[in-house]
Short mmCIF file of C-alpha atoms in Angstrom, two decimals:
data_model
loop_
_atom_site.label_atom_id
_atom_site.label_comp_id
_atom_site.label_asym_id
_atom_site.label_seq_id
_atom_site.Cartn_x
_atom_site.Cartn_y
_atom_site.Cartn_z
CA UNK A 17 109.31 193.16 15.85
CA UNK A 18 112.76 192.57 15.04
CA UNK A 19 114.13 190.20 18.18
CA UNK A 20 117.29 188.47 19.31
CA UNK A 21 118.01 185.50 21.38
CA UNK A 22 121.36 185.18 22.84
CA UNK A 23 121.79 181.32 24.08
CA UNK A 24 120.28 178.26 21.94
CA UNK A 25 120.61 175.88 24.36
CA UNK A 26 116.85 174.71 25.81
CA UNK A 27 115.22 177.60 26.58
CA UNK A 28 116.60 179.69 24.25
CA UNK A 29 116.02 177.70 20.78
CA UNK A 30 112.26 176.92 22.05
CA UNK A 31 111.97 180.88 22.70
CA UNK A 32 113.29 181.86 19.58
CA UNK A 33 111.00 179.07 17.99
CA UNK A 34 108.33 180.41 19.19
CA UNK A 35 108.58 184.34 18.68
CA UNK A 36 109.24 183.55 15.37
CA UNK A 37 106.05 181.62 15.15
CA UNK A 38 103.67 184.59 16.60
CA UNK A 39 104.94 186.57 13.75
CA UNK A 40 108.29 188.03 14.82
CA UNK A 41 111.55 188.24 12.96
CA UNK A 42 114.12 186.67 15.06
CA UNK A 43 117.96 186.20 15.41
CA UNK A 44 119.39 183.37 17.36
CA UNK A 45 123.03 183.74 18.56
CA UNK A 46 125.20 181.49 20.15
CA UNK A 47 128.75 180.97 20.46
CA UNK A 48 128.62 177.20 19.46
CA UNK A 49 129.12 176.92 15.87
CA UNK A 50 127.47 173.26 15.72
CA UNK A 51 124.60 174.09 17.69
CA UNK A 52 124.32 176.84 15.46
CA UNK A 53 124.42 175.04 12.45
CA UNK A 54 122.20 172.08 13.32
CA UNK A 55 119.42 175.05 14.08
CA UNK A 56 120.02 176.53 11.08
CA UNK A 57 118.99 173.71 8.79
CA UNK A 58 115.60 172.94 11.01
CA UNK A 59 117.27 170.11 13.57
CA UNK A 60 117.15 170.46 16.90
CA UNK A 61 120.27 169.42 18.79
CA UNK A 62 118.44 168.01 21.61
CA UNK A 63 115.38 166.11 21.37
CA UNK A 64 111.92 168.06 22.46
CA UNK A 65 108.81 167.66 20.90
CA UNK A 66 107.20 169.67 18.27
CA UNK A 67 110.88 172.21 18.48
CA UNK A 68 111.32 170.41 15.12
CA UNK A 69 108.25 171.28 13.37
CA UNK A 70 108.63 175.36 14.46
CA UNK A 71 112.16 175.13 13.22
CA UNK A 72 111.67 174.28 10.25
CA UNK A 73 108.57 176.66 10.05
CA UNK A 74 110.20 179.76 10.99
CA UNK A 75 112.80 178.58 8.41
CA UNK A 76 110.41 178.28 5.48
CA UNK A 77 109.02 181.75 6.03
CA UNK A 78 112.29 183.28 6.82
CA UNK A 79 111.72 184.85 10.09
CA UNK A 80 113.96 182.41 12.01
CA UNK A 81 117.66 182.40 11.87
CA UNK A 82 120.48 181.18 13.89
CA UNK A 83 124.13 182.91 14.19
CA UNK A 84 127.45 182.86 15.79
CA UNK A 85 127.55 187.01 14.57
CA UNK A 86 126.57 189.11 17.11
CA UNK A 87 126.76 191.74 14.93
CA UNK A 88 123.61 191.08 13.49
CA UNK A 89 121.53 191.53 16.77
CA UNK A 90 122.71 195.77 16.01
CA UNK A 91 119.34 196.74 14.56
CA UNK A 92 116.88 194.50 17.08
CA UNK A 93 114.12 196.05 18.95
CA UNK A 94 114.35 193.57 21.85
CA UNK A 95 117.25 191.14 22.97
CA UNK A 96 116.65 187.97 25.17
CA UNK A 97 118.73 186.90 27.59
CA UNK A 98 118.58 182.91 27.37
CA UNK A 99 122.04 181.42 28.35
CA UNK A 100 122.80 178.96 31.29
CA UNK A 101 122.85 179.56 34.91
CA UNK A 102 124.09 176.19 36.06
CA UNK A 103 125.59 175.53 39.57
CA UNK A 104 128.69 177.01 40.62
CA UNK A 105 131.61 174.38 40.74
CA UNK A 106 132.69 176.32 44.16
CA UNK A 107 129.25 176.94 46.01
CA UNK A 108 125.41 176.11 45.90
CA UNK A 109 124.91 179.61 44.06
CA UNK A 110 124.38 180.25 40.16
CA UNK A 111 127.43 180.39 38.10
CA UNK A 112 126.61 183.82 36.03
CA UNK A 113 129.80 183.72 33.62
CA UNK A 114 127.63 182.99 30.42
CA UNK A 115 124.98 185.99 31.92
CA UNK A 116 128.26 188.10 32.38
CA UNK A 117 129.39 187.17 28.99
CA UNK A 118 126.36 187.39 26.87
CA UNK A 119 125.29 191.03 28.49
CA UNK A 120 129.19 192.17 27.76
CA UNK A 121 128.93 191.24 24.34
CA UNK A 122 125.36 192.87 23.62
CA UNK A 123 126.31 195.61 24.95
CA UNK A 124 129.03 196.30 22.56
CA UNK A 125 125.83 196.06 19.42
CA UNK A 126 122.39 196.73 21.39
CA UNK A 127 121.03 200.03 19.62
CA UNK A 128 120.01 202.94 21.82
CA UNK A 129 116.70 202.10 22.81
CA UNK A 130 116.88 198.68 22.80
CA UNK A 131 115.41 196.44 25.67
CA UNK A 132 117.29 193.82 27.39
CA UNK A 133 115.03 191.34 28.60
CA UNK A 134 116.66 188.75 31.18
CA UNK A 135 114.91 185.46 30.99
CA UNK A 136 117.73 183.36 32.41
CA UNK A 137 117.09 181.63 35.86
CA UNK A 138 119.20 183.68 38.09
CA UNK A 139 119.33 184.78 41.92
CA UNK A 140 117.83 188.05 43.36
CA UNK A 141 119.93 190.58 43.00
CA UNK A 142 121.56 189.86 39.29
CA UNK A 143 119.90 192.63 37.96
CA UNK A 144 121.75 194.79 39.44
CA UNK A 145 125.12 193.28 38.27
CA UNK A 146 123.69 193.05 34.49
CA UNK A 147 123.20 196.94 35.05
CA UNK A 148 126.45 197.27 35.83
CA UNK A 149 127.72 194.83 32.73
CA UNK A 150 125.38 197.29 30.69
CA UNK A 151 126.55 200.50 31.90
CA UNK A 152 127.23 203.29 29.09
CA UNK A 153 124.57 202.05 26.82
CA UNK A 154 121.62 203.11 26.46
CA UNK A 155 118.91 200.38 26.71
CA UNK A 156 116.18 199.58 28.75
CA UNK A 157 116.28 196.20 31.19
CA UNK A 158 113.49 194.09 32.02
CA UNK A 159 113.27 190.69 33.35
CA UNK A 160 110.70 188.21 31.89
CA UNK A 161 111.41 184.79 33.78
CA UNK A 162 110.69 181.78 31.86
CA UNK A 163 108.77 178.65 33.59
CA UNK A 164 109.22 176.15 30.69
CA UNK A 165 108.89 171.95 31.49
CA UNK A 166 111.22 170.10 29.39
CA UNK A 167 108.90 167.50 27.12
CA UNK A 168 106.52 170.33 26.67
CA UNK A 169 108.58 173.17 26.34
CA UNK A 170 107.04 174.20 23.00
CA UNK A 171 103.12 174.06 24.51
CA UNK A 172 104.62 176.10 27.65
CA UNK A 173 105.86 178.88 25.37
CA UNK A 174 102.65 178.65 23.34
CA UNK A 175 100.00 178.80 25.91
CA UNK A 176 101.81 179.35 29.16
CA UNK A 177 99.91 179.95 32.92
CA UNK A 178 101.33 183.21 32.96
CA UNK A 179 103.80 186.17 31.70
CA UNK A 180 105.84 187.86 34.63
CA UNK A 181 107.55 191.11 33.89
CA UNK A 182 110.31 192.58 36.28
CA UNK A 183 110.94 196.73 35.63
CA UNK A 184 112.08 199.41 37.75
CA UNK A 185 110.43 200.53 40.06
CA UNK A 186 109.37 203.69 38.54
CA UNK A 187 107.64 201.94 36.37
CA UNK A 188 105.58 200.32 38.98
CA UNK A 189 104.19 203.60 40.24
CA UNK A 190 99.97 204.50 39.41
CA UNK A 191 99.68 204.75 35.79
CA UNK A 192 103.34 204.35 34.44
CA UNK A 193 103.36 201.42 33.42
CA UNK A 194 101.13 202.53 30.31
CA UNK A 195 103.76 204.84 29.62
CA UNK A 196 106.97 201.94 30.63
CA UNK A 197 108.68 201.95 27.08
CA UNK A 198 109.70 198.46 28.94
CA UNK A 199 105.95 197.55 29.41
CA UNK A 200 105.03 198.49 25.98
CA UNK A 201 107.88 196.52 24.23
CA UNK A 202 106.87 193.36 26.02
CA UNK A 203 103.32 193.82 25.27
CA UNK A 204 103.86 193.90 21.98
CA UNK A 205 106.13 190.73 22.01
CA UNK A 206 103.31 188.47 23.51
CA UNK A 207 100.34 190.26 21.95
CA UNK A 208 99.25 187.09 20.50
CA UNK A 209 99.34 185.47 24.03
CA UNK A 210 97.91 188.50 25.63
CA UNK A 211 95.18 188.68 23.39
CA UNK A 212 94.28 184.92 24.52
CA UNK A 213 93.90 186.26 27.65
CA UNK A 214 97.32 184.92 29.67
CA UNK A 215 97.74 186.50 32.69
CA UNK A 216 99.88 189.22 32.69
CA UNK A 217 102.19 190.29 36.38
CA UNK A 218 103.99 193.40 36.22
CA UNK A 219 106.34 193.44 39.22
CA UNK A 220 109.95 194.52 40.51
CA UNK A 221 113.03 193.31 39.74
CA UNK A 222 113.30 191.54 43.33
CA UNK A 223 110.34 189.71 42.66
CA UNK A 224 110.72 188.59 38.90
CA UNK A 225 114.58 187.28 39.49
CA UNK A 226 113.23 184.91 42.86
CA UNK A 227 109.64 183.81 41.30
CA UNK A 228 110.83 180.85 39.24
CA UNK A 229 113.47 179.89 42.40
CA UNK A 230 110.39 179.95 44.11
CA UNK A 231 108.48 177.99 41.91
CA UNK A 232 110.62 175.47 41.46
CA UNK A 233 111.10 174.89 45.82
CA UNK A 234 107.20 174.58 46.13
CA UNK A 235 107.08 171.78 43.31
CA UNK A 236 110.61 170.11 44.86
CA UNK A 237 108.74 170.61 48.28
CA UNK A 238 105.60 168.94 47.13
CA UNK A 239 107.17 165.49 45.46
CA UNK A 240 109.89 165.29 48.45
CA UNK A 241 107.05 165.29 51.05
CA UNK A 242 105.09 162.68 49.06
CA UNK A 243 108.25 160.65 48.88
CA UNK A 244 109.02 160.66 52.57
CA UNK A 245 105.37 159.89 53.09
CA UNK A 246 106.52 156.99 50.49
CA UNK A 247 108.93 155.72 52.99
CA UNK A 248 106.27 156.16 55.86
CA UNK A 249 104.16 153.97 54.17
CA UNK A 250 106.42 151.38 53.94
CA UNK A 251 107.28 151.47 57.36
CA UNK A 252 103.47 151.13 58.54
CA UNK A 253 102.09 148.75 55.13
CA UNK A 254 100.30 151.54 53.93
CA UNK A 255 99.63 152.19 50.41
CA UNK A 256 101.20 155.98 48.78
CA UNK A 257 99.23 155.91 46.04
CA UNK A 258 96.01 155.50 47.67
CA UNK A 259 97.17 158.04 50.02
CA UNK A 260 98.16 160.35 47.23
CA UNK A 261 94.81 160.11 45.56
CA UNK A 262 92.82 160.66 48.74
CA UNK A 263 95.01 163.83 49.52
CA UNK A 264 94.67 164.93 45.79
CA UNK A 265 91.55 165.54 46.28
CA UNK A 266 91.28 168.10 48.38
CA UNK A 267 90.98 171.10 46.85
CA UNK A 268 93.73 172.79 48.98
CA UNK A 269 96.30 170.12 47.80
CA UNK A 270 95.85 168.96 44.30
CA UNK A 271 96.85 166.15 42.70
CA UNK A 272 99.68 167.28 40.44
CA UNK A 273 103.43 166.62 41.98
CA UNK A 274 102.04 164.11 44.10
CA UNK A 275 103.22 160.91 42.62
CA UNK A 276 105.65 159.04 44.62
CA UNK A 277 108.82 157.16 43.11
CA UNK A 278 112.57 158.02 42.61
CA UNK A 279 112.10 161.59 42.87
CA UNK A 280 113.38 164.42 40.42
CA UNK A 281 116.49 165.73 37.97
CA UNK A 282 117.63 167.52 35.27
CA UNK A 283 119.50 170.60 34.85
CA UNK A 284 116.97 172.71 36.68
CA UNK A 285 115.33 171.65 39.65
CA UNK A 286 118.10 170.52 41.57
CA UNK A 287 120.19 173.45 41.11
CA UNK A 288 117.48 175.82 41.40
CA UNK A 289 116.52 175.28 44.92
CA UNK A 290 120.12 174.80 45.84
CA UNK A 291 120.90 178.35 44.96
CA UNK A 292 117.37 179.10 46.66
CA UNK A 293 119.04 177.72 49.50
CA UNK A 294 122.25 179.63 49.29
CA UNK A 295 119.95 183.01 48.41
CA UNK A 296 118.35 182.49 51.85
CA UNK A 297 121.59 181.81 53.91
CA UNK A 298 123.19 185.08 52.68
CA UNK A 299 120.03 186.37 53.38
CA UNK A 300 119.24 185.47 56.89
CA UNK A 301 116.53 183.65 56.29
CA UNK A 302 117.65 180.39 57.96
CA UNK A 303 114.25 178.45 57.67
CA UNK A 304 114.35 178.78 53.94
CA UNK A 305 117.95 176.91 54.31
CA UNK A 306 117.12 174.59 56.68
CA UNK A 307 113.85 173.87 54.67
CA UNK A 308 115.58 173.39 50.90
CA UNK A 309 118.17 171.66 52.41
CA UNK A 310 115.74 168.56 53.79
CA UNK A 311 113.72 168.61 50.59
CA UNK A 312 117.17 167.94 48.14
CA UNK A 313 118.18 165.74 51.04
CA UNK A 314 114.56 163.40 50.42
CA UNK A 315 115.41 163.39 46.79
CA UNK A 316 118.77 162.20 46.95
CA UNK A 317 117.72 159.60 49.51
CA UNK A 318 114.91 157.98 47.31
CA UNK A 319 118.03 156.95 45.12
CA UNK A 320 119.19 155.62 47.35
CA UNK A 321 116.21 153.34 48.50
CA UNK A 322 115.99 152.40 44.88
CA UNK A 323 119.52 150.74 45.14
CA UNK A 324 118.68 148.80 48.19
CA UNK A 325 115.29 147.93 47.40
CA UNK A 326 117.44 146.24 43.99
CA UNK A 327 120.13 144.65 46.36
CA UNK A 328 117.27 143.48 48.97
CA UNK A 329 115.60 141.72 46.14
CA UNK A 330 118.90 139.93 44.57
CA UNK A 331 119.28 138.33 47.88
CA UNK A 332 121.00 141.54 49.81
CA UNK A 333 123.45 142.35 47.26
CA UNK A 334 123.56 143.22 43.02
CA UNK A 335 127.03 142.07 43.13
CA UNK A 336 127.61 140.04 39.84
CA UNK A 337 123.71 140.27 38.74
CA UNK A 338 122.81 141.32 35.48
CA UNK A 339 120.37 144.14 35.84
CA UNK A 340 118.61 145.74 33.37
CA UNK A 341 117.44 149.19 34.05
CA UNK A 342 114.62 150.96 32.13
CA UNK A 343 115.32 154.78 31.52
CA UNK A 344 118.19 157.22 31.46
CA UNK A 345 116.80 160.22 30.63
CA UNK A 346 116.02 162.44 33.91
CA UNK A 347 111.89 162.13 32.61
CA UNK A 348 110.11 161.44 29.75
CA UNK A 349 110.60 162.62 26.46
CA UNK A 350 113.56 164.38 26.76
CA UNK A 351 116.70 163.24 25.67
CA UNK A 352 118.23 165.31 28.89
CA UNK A 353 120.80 163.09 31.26
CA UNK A 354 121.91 166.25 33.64
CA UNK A 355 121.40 165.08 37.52
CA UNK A 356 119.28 162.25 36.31
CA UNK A 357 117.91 159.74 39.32
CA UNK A 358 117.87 156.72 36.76
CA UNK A 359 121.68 157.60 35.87
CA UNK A 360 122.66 157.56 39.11
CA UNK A 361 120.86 154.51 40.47
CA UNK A 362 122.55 152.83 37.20
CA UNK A 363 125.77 153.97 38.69
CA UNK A 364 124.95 152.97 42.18
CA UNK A 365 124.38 149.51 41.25
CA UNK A 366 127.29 149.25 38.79
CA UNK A 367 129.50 150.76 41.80
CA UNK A 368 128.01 147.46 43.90
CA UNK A 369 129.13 145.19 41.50
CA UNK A 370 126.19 144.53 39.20
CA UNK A 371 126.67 144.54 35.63
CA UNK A 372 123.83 147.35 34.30
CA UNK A 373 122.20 147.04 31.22
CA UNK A 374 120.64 150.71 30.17
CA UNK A 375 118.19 151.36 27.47
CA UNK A 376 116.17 154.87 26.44
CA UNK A 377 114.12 155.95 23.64
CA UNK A 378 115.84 159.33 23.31
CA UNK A 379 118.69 159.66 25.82
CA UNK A 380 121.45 156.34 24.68
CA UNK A 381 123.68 159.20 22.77
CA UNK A 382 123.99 161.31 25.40
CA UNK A 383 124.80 158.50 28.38
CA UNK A 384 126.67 155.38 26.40
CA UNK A 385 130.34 157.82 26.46
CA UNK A 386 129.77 159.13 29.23
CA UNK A 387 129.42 155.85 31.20
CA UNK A 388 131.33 153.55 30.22
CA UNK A 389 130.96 151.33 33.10
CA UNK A 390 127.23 150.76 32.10
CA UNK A 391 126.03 149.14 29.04
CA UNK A 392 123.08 150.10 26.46
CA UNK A 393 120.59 148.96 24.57
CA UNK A 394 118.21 150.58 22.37
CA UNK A 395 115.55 148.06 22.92
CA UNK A 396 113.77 147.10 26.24
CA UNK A 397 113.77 143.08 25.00
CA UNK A 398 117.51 143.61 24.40
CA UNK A 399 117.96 145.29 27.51
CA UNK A 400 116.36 142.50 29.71
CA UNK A 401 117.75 139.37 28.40
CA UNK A 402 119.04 137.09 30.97
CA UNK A 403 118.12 139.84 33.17
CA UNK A 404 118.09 139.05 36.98
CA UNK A 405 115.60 142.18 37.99
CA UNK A 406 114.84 144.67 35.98
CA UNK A 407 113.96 148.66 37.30
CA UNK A 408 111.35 150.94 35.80
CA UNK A 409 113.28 154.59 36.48
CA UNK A 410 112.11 156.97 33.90
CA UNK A 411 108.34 156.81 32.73
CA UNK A 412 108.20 156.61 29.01
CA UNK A 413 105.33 155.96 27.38
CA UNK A 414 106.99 152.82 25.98
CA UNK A 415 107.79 151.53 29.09
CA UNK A 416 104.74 152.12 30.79
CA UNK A 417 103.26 149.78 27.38
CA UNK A 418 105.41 146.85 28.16
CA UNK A 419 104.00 143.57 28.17
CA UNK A 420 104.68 141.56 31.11
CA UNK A 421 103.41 138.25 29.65
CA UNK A 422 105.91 138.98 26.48
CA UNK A 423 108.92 140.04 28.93
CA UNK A 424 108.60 137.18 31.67
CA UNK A 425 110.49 134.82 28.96
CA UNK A 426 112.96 136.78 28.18
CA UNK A 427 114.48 137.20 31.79
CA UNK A 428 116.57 134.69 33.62
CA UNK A 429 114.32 136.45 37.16
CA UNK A 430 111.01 138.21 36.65
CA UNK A 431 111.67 140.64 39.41
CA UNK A 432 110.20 144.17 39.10
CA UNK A 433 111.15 147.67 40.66
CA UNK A 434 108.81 150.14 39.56
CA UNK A 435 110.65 153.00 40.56
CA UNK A 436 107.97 155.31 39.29
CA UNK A 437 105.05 153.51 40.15
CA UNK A 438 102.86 153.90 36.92
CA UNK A 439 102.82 149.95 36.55
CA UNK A 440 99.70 147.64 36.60
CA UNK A 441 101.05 145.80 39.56
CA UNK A 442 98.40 142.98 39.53
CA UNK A 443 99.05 142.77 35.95
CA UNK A 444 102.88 142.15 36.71
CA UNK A 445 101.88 139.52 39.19
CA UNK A 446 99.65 137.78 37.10
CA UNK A 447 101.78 137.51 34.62
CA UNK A 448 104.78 135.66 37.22
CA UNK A 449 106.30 138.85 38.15
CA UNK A 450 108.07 139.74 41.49
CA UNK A 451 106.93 143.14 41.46
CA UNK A 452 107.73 146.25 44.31
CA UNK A 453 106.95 149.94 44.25
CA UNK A 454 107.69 152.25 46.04
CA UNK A 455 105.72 153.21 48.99
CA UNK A 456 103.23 150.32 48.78
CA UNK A 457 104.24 148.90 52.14
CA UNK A 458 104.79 145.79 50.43
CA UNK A 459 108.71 145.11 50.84
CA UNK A 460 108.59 143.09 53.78
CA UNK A 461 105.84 141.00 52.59
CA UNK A 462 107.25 140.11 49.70
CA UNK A 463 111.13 139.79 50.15
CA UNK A 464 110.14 136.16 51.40
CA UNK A 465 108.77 135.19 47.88
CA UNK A 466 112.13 136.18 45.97
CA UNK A 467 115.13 133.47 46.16
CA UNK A 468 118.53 134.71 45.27
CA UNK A 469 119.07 132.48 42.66
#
């Protein structure tokens, strides 16, 4: 099929990737010429693994290309929606000026017959605004939500848990959909993934524009509870990890999202169930709000605790210390800095006084002008020299790899926050480390043992 994808930013490059990879002929367009132009030559303008290799692919075998023209989306079967939904500047809700602007714009060179497919995060109820940005044309609208993980984007779009497609309600009726021109376009965009036997849900619009939303609040609901159990376990000396691997056990519960530690980021999460939030409040549905807003309110506390679990173990204040913090990236391998928890607990402690030292394998480029009040490093051992207490934030594998025994002589204080507890404490300890998690019931204990220097 001859497809378009309108916004290259994350989920659109790794979409158009991808079609182009199952055999489709595929036009990227987006309005930034230097995106543009990086994708065009097989580089990816923001680090995710394996986008590289498909780029560079569809390249070769000329089905991929990139454009600023939106002209040359005029003779595509199918047009994808992929442009940003980030969070209003005036309200908890979506901002859908690039949706607004993208559909405007295809709508001027969509052929008749042409399907629109939305895959853009967005809240109930946009679809009937895009029908309205569409109106006088004459193309079909669908909306295919995407439920891609940044770091493995490219295995998400290649064998994801599932394809949801949102059409009109006629064509949910007994035996239409076999006849849904909308159906039937789709189907024969993921035929290779249908054929491997993905599960396919055909539902309304309603329900396709609020499943990701939804998604999204479960997993945000699952790693805020076992953060506040976290702090519980503090309180009482317990031990969250043990507790986490007990509960993941059952069945019902599961294991995944379960890991206690700073808590979550990035350019989706965060806003997602915020406008989740602001979808139920102009909704009615007042347990929905009350419900997201405790779960972003646990999040943003467990940055908080990371701060003063730093300050408790300098004595009860960073003021002055040199602190070297491990990770800016919002998670591993990604190169993405948007609502990061190890960016902001940087800036917390640089706003207390301490003088932060920052390094990350993939994410320096995109922090060291934006914060000038921190400093970076593109090395861990560079990072931590003459360090007074170092923090663990973002779990790279390369952190995770670190040898204590090597690092303990390169600090002025071995003093150890694993903010993401994925550390061999005993092996920290052994080695002369201070060492705290998070939700090991241990601070207390073991504030005794640390001298402010």
């Amino acid at each position: 099929m001859k497809i378009s994808v309108i916004g290259c930013g994350y989920l659109g490059a790794v979409h158009a990737a991808t079609l182009a990879s199952m055999g489709h002929d595929v036009v990227g367009v987006d309005t930034d010429a230097e995106k543009v132009g990086h994708l065009a030559r097989g580089f990816a303008p923001f680090f995710e693994p394996g986008l590289e290799d498909l780029l560079r692919d569809g390249r070769t075998n000329n089905r991929l290309t990139f454009s600023t023209d939106m002209d040359l989306v005029a003779d595509c079967d199918v047009h994808f929606l992929c442009v940003g939904t980030p969070q209003s500047k005036t309200s908890e809700l979506a901002d859908l000026a690039y949706v607004e602007a993208a559909t405007r714009a295809l709508a001027e060179h969509a052929k008749a017959g042409s399907v629109v497919v939305g895959k853009s995060t967005v809240p109930v109820g946009t679809v009937q605004r895009v029908r309205g940005w569409l109106a006088g044309t004459s193309v079909e609208l669908a909306w295919n939500p995407e439920f891609l993980r940044q770091g493995t984007a490219v295995k998400d779009s290649l064998v994801p848990d599932r394809l949801v497609y949102g059409v009109d309600d006629a064509d949910l009726a007994p035996g239409a959909q076999a006849a849904s021109a909308v159906v039937r376009a789709l189907d024969e965009v993921y035929a290779p993934l249908l054929h491997a036997g993905v599960p396919r849900i055909v539902c309304n619009f309603a329900t396709a524009e609020l499943i990701k939303s939804a998604a999204n609040a479960y997993l945000a609901t699952k790693l805020s509870y076992i953060n506040a159990m976290a702090e519980l376990c503090d309180a009482a000396g317990a031990d969250v990890t043990q507790l986490s691997a007990a509960m993941g056990l059952d069945p019902r519960i599961g294991q995944r999202y379960l890991a206690a530690g700073l808590g979550f980021g990035g350019g989706c999460l965060p806003k997602d169930i915020r406008s989740f939030r602001a979808q139920a409040r102009e909704l009615g549905v007042d347990s929905v709000d009350a419900w997201m807003g405790l779960v972003d309110e646990i999040n943003i506390n467990q940055r908080t605790r990371v701060a003063e679990v730093a300050a408790e173990l300098c004595g009860g204040s960073v003021s002055g210390r040199r602190v070297a913090v491990l990770g800016a990236a919002f998670k591993p391998d990604t190169d993405d800095i948007r609502d990061s928890p190890a960016i902001d607990v940087s800036l917390r402690l640089a706003e207390a006084g301490a003088h932060v030292i920052v390094t990350d394998p993939k994410a320096i480029n995109n922090a060291w002008m934006r914060y000038p009040q921190l400093q970076f490093e593109t090395s861990v051992a560079a990072a931590c020299d003459g360090a007074e207490i170092v923090l663990l934030v973002t779990e790279w594998a390369e952190f995770r790899a670190v040898d204590p025994v090597e690092l303990v002589e390169r600090v002025a204080r071995p003093v150890m926050v694993d903010a993401r507890n994925v550390l061999d404490a005993d092996a920290w300890r052994a080695a002369g480390w201070t060492f705290r998690g998070l939700g090991t019931g241990e601070g207390a204990r073991r504030l005794s043992d640390v001298q402010a220097g």
